[in-house]
Coordinates of C-alpha atoms in Angstrom, one line a residue:
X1 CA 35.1 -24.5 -16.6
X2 CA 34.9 -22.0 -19.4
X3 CA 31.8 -19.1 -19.3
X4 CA 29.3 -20.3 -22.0
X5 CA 29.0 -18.0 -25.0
X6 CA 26.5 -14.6 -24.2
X7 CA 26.0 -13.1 -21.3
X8 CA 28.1 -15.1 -19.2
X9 CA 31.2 -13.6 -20.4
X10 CA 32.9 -10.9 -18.4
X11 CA 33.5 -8.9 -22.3
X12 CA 29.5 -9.3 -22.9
X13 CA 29.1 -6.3 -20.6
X14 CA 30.4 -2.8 -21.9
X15 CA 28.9 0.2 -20.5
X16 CA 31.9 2.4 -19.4
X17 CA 29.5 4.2 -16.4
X18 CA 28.4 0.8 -14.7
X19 CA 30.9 0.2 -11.5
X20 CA 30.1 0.2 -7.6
X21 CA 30.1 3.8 -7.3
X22 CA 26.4 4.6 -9.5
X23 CA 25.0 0.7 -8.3
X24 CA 25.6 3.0 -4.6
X25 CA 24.0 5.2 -5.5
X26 CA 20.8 3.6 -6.6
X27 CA 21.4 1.2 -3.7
X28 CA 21.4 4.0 -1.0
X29 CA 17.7 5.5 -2.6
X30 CA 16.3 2.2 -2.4
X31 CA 17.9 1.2 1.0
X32 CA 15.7 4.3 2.2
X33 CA 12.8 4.3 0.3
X34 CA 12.2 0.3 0.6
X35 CA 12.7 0.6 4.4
X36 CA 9.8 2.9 4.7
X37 CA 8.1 1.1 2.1
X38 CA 8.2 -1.7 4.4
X39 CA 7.5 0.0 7.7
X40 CA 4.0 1.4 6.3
X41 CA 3.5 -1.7 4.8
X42 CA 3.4 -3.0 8.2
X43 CA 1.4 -0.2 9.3
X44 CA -1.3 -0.9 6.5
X45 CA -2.2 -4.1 7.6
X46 CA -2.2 -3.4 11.0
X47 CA -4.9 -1.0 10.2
X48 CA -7.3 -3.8 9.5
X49 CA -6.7 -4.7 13.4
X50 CA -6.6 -8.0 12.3
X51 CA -5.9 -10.1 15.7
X52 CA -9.4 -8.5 17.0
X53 CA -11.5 -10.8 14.6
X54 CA -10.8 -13.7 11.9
X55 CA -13.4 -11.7 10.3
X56 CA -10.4 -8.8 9.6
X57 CA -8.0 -11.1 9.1
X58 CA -6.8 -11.5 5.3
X59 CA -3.8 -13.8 6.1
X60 CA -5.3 -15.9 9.0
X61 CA -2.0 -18.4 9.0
X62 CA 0.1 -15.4 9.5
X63 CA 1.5 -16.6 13.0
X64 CA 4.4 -15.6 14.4
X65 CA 4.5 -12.5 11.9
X66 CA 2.1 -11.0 13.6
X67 CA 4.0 -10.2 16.8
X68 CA 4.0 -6.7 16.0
X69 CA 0.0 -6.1 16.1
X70 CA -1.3 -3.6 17.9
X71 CA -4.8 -1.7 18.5
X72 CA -5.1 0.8 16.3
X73 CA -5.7 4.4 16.8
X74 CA -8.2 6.9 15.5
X75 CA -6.1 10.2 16.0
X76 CA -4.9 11.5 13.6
X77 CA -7.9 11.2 11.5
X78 CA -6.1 11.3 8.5
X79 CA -3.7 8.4 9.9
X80 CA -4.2 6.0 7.4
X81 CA -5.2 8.6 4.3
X82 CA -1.2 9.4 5.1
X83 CA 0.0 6.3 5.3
X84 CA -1.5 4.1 2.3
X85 CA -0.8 7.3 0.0
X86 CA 3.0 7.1 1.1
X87 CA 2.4 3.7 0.8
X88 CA 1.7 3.4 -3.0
X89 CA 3.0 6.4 -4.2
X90 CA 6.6 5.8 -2.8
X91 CA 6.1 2.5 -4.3
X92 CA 5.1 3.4 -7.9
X93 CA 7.7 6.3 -7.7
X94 CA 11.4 3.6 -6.9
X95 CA 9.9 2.1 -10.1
X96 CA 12.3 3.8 -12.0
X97 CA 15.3 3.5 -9.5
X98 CA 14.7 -0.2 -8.8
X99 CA 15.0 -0.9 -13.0
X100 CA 18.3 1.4 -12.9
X101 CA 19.1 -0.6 -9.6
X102 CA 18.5 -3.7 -11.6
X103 CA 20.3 -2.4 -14.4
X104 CA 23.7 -1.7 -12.5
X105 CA 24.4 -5.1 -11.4
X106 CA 23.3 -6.9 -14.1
X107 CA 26.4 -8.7 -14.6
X108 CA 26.3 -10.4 -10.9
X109 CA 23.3 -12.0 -12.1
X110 CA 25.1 -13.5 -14.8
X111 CA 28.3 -14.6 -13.0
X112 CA 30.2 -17.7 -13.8
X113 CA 30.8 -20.0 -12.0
X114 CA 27.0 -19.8 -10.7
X115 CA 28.1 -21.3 -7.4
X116 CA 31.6 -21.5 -6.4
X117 CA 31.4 -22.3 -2.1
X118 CA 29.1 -22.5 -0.1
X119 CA 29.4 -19.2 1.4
X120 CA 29.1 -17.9 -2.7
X121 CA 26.1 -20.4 -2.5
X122 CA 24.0 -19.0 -0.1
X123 CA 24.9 -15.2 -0.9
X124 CA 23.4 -16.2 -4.7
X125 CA 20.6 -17.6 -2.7
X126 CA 20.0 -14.8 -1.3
X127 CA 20.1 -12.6 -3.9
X128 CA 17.6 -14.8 -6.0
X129 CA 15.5 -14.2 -3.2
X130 CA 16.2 -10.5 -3.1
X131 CA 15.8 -10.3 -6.9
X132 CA 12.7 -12.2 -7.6
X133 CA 10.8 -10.5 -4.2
X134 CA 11.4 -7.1 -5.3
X135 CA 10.0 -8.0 -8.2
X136 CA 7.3 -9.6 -7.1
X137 CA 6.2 -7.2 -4.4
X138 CA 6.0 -4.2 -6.9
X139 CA 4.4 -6.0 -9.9
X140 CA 1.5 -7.6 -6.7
X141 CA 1.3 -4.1 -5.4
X142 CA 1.0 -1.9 -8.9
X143 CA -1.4 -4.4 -10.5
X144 CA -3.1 -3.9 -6.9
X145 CA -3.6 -0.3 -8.0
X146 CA -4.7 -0.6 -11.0
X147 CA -7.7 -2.8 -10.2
X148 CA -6.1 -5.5 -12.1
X149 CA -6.6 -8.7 -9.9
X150 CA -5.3 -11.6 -11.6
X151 CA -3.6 -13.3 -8.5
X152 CA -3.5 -16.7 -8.0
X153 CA -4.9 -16.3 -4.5
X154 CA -5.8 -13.4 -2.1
X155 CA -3.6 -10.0 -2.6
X156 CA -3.1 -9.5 0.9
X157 CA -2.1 -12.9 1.7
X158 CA 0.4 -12.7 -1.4
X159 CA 1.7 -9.7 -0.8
X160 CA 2.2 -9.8 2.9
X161 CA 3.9 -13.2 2.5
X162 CA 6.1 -11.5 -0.1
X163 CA 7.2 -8.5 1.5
X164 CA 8.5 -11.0 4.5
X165 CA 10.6 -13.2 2.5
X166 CA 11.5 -9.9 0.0
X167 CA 12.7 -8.1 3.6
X168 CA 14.8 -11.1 5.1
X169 CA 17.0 -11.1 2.0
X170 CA 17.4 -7.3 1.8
X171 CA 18.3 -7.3 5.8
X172 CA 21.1 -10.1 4.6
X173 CA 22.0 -8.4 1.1
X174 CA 22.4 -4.8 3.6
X175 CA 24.4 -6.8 6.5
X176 CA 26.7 -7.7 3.0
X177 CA 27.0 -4.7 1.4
X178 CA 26.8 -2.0 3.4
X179 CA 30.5 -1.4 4.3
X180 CA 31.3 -2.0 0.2
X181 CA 28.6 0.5 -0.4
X182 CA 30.0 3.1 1.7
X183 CA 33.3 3.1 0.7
X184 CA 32.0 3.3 -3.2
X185 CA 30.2 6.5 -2.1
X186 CA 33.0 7.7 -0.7
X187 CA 35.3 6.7 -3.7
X188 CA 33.8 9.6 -5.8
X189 CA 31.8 12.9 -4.9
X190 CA 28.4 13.1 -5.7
X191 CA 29.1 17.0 -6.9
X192 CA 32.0 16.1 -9.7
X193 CA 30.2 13.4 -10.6
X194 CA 26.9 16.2 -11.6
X195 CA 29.4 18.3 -13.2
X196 CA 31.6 15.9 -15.1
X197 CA 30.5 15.9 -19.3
X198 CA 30.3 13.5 -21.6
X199 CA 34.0 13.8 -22.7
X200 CA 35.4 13.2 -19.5
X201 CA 33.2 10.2 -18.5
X202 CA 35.6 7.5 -17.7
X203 CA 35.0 4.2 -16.1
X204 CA 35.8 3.1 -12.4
X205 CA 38.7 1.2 -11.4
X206 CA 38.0 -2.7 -11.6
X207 CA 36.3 -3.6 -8.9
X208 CA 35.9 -7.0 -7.3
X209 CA 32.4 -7.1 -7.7
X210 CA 33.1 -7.5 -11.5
X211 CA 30.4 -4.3 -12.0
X212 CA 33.1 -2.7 -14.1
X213 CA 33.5 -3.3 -18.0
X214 CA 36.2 -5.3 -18.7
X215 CA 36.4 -4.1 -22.1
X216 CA 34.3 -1.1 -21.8
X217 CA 32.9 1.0 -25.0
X218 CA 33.1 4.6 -25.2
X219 CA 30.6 6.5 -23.4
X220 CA 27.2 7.7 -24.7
X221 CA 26.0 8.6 -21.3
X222 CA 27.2 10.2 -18.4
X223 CA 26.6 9.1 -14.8
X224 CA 24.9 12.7 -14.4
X225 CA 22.7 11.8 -17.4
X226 CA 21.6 8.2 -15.6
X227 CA 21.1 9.6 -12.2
X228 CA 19.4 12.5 -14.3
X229 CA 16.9 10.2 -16.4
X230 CA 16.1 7.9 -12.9
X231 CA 14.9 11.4 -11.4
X232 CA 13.2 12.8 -14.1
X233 CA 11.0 8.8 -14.2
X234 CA 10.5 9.4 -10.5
X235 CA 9.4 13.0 -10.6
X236 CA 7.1 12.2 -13.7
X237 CA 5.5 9.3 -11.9
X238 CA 5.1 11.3 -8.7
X239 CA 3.2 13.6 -10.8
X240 CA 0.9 11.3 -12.0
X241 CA 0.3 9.4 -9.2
X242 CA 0.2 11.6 -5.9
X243 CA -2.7 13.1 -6.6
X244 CA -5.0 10.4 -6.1
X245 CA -3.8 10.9 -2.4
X246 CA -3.3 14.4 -2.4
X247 CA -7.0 15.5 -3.7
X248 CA -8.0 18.9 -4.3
X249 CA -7.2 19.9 -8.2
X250 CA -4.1 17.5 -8.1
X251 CA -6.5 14.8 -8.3
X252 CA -6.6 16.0 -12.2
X253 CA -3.0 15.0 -12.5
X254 CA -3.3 11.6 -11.4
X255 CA -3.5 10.4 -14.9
X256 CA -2.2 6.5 -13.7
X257 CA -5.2 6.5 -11.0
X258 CA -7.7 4.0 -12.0
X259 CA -9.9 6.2 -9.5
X260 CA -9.3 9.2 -11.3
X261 CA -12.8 9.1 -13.0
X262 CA -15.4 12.1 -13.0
X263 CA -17.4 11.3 -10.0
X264 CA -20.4 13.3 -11.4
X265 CA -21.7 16.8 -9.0
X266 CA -23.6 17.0 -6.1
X267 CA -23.2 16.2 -2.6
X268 CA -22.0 12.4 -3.2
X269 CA -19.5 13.1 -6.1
X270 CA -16.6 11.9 -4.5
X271 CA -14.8 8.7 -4.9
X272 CA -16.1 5.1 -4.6
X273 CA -14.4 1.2 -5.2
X274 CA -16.9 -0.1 -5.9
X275 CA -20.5 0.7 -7.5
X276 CA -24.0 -0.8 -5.8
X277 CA -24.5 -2.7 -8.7
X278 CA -20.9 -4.2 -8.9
X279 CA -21.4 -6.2 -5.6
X280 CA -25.0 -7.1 -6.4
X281 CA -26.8 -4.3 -3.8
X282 CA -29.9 -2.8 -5.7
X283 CA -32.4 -0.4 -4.8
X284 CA -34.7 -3.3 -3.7
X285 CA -32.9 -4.6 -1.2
X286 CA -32.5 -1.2 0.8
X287 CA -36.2 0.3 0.2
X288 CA -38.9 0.6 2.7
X289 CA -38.6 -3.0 4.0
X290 CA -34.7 -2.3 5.0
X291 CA -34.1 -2.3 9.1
X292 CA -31.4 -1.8 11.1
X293 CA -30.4 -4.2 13.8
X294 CA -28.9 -3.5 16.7
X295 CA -28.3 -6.5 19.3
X296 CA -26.1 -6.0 22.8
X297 CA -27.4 -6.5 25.8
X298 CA -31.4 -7.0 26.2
X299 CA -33.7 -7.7 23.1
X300 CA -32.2 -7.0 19.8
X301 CA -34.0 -3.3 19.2
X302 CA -34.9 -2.5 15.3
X303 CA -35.4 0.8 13.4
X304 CA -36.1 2.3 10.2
X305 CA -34.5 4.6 9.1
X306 CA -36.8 7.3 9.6
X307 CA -36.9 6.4 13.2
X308 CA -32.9 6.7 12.9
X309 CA -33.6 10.4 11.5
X310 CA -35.5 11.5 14.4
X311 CA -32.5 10.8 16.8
X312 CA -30.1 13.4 17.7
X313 CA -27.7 13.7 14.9
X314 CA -24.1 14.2 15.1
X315 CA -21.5 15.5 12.3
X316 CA -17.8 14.8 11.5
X317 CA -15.6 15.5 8.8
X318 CA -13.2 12.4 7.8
X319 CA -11.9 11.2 4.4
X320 CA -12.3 7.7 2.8
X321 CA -9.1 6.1 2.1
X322 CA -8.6 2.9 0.6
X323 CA -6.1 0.2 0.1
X324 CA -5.0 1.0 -3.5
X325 CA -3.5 4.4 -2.3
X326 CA -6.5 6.6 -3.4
X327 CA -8.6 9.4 -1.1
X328 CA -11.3 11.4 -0.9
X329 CA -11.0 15.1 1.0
X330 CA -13.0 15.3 4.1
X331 CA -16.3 14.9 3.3
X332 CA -19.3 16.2 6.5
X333 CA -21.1 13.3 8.0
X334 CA -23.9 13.2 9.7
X335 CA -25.8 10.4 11.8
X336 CA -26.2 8.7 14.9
X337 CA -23.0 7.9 16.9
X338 CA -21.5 4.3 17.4
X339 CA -21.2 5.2 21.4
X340 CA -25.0 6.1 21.8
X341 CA -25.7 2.8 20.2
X342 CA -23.7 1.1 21.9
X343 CA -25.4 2.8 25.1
X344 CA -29.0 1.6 22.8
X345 CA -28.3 -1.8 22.8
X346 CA -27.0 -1.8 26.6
X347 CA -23.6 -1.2 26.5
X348 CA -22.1 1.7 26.7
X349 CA -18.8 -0.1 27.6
X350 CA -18.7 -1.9 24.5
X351 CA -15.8 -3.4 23.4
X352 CA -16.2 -4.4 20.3
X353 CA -18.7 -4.5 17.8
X354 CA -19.4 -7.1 14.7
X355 CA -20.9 -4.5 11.6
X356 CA -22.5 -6.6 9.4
X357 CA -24.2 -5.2 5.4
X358 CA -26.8 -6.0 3.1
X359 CA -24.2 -6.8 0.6
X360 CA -24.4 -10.5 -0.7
X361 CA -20.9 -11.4 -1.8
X362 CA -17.9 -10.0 -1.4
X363 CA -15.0 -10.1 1.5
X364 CA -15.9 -7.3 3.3
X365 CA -19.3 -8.0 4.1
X366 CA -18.4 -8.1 8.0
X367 CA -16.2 -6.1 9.7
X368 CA -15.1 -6.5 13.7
X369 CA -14.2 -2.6 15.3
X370 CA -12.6 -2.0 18.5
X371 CA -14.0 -0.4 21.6
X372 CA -11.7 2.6 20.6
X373 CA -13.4 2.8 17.4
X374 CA -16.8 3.0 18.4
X375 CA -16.2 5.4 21.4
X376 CA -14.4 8.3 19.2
X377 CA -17.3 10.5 19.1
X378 CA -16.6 11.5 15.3
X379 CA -17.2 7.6 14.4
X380 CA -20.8 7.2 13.3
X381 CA -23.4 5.4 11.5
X382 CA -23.9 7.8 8.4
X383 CA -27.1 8.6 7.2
X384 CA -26.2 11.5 5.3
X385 CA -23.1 13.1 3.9
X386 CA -22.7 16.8 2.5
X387 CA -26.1 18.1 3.6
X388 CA -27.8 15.0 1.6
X389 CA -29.0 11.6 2.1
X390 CA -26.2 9.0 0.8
X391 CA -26.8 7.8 -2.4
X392 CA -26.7 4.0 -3.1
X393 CA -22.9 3.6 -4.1
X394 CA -21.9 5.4 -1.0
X395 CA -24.1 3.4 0.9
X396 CA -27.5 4.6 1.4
X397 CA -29.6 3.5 3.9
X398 CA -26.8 3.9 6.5
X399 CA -22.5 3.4 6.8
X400 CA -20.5 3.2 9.2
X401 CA -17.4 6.0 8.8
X402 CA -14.6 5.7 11.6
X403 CA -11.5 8.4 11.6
X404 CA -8.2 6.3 10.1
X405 CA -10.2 3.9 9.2
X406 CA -9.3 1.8 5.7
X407 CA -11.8 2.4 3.7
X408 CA -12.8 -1.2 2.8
X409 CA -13.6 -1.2 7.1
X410 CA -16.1 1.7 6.8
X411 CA -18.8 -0.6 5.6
X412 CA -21.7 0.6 3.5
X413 CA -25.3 -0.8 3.3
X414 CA -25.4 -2.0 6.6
X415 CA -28.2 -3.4 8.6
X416 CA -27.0 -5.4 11.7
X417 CA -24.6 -3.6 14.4
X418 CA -23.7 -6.4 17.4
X419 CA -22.2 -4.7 20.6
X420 CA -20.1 -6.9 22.1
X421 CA -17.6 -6.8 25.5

């Protein structure tokens, strides 16, 4: 059967510098940066320790995809501040290597006869799957970033589906490839290839693959000047992005940040999601009629917070991170530690303990931690931060703040704390 007029047709495709050797090459970036794209993926939502409590659980159905779970830790402190800023900055920086990745094989995705076998079959399979998850994994994950929630469904749940069904077609596409990869890396060195010019820009051997032109133009591009232009994307996003994660005076730079807004001065002018007002917590609700809870073993014991004040006080110095990638620096805490209220409520062998906040709506309004949450002795109930009482969008009367910690898991306004075994 004859190739339909347009894209179909094996002369459609021109570009002298397209072959297996520069699709490699973009291959063998991705290959490295969506593998650890994937392992701190992994990482992330283990965070949330979700097979301690429905309650942190964002895809409850997950089953057997959970097998990997574990408890997680709170050294280093800055665990998590690491790995969601690799997380999202990695993935916003491949943007530009995934389009040029994209770019290079355009002509497989166009191939005719569509299906020829079905061993041809299932490897088109497969790469529909690899296509549309990549695809659908960075678009979820940058819209993620950018505050822009416009999913049909929970982020977490769509994502974390999406990265599994994304990954089992890579692992195939790899198992595939790999050997033809290598040998097109091997076909031509990286150096000669940086120092060949425009005039000497010639096109690969035909390939079986059918990446080479089969009636190519003359070039207007080198193979230097792609891999040049992919870099120089990378690098500018990097710039623009990191420093959301980084902090300090790079936090300037992150000009793609949605977080990079002027928190104001003073001691509570660093970074929040989400405002009081936004999730419907006013200065009502936490005035003089606002009591902490704290239930265990016993009576359930309650305290203003004045009483609260009048307890020994402890300090530690920990960062918020959140989902989207962005951080605070380590700000100084001060308040009563989770162990001596676990010992309060009667159990100073707690294993567990349900946080619950004023907060009227939202899905973070309950949050489970583990035993080796509460009994790090720089995990506390906040009462002040930087020498000053919080302020309502950080979460005055009292937060909790746990070392690697996801940010949305450091609840803020809260008012019951139940010490469980």
């Amino acid at each position: 059967m004859p190739p339909p007029p347009g894209p179909f047709r094996p002369g459609f495709w021109r570009s002298p510098i397209r072959g297996p050797w520069l699709t490699s090459v973009f291959g063998l970036l991705l290959l490295i940066g969506i593998s650890l794209l994937f392992v701190t993926g992994l990482l992330s939502y283990a965070s949330y320790n979700p097979g301690l409590s429905p309650l942190n659980d964002m895809t409850p159905d997950k089953g057997v995809l959970g097998f990997y779970l574990f408890s997680w830790p709170t050294h280093p402190y800055w665990l998590y501040r690491l790995l969601q800023g690799v997380h999202v900055t990695l993935g916003v920086v491949l943007v530009p290597v995934l389009l040029a990745k994209l770019w290079s094989v355009i002509p497989k995705l166009f191939e005719w006869l569509p299906v020829r076998s079905v061993a041809h079959g299932l490897e088109r399979l497969s790469l529909l799957m690899l296509v549309g998850g990549v695809i659908f994994e960075f678009v979820t994950g940058i819209l993620n970033i950018q505050l822009y929630y416009v999913f049909p469904g929970s982020f977490y749940r769509l994502h974390f589906y999406g990265a599994w069904v994304f990954i089992a077609a890579f692992v195939v596409h790899v198992c595939l490839k790999l050997g033809r990869m290598t040998r097109a890396l091997r076909s031509r060195s990286l150096t000669a290839e940086l120092r060949t010019d425009l005039a000497h820009t010639l096109p690969e051997p035909p390939d079986s693959d059918g990446l080479v032109a089969a009636a190519p133009t003359s070039p207007t591009m080198t193979r230097r000047g792609a891999v040049g232009m992919v870099g120089a994307g990378s690098l500018l996003l990097l710039a623009v992005t990191a420093g959301q994660s980084i902090g300090g005076r790079l936090r300037g730079t992150a000009l793609l940040a949605p977080h990079n807004r002027d928190p104001g001065s003073g001691p509570n002018s660093f970074q929040i999601n989400k405002t009081a007002a936004a999730v419907g917590v006013t200065p009502a609700v936490v005035g003089p009629t606002w009591r902490l809870e704290i239930h265990g073993h016993g009576p359930a014991r309650v305290f203003t917070r004045e009483q609260l004040l009048t307890m020994p006080q402890h300090a530690a110095a920990l960062p918020i991170a959140c989902v989207e990638g962005w951080s605070t620096d380590d700000q100084h805490w001060s308040g009563l530690r989770l162990a001596n209220l676990a010992a309060l409520a009667g159990m100073p062998d707690a294993g567990s303990v349900l946080v619950e906040s004023i907060q009227p709506r939202g899905p973070f309004t309950k949050v489970v931690l583990r035993g080796n949450q509460i009994h790090d002795p720089r995990a506390l109930l906040a009462l002040r931060v930087n020498g000053a009482d919080l302020s309502l969008d950080h979460g005055y009367p009292a937060r909790v703040i746990v070392p690697a910690n996801p940010g949305v898991n450091n609840t803020k306004w809260v008012h019951r704390l139940t010490f469980r075994t």
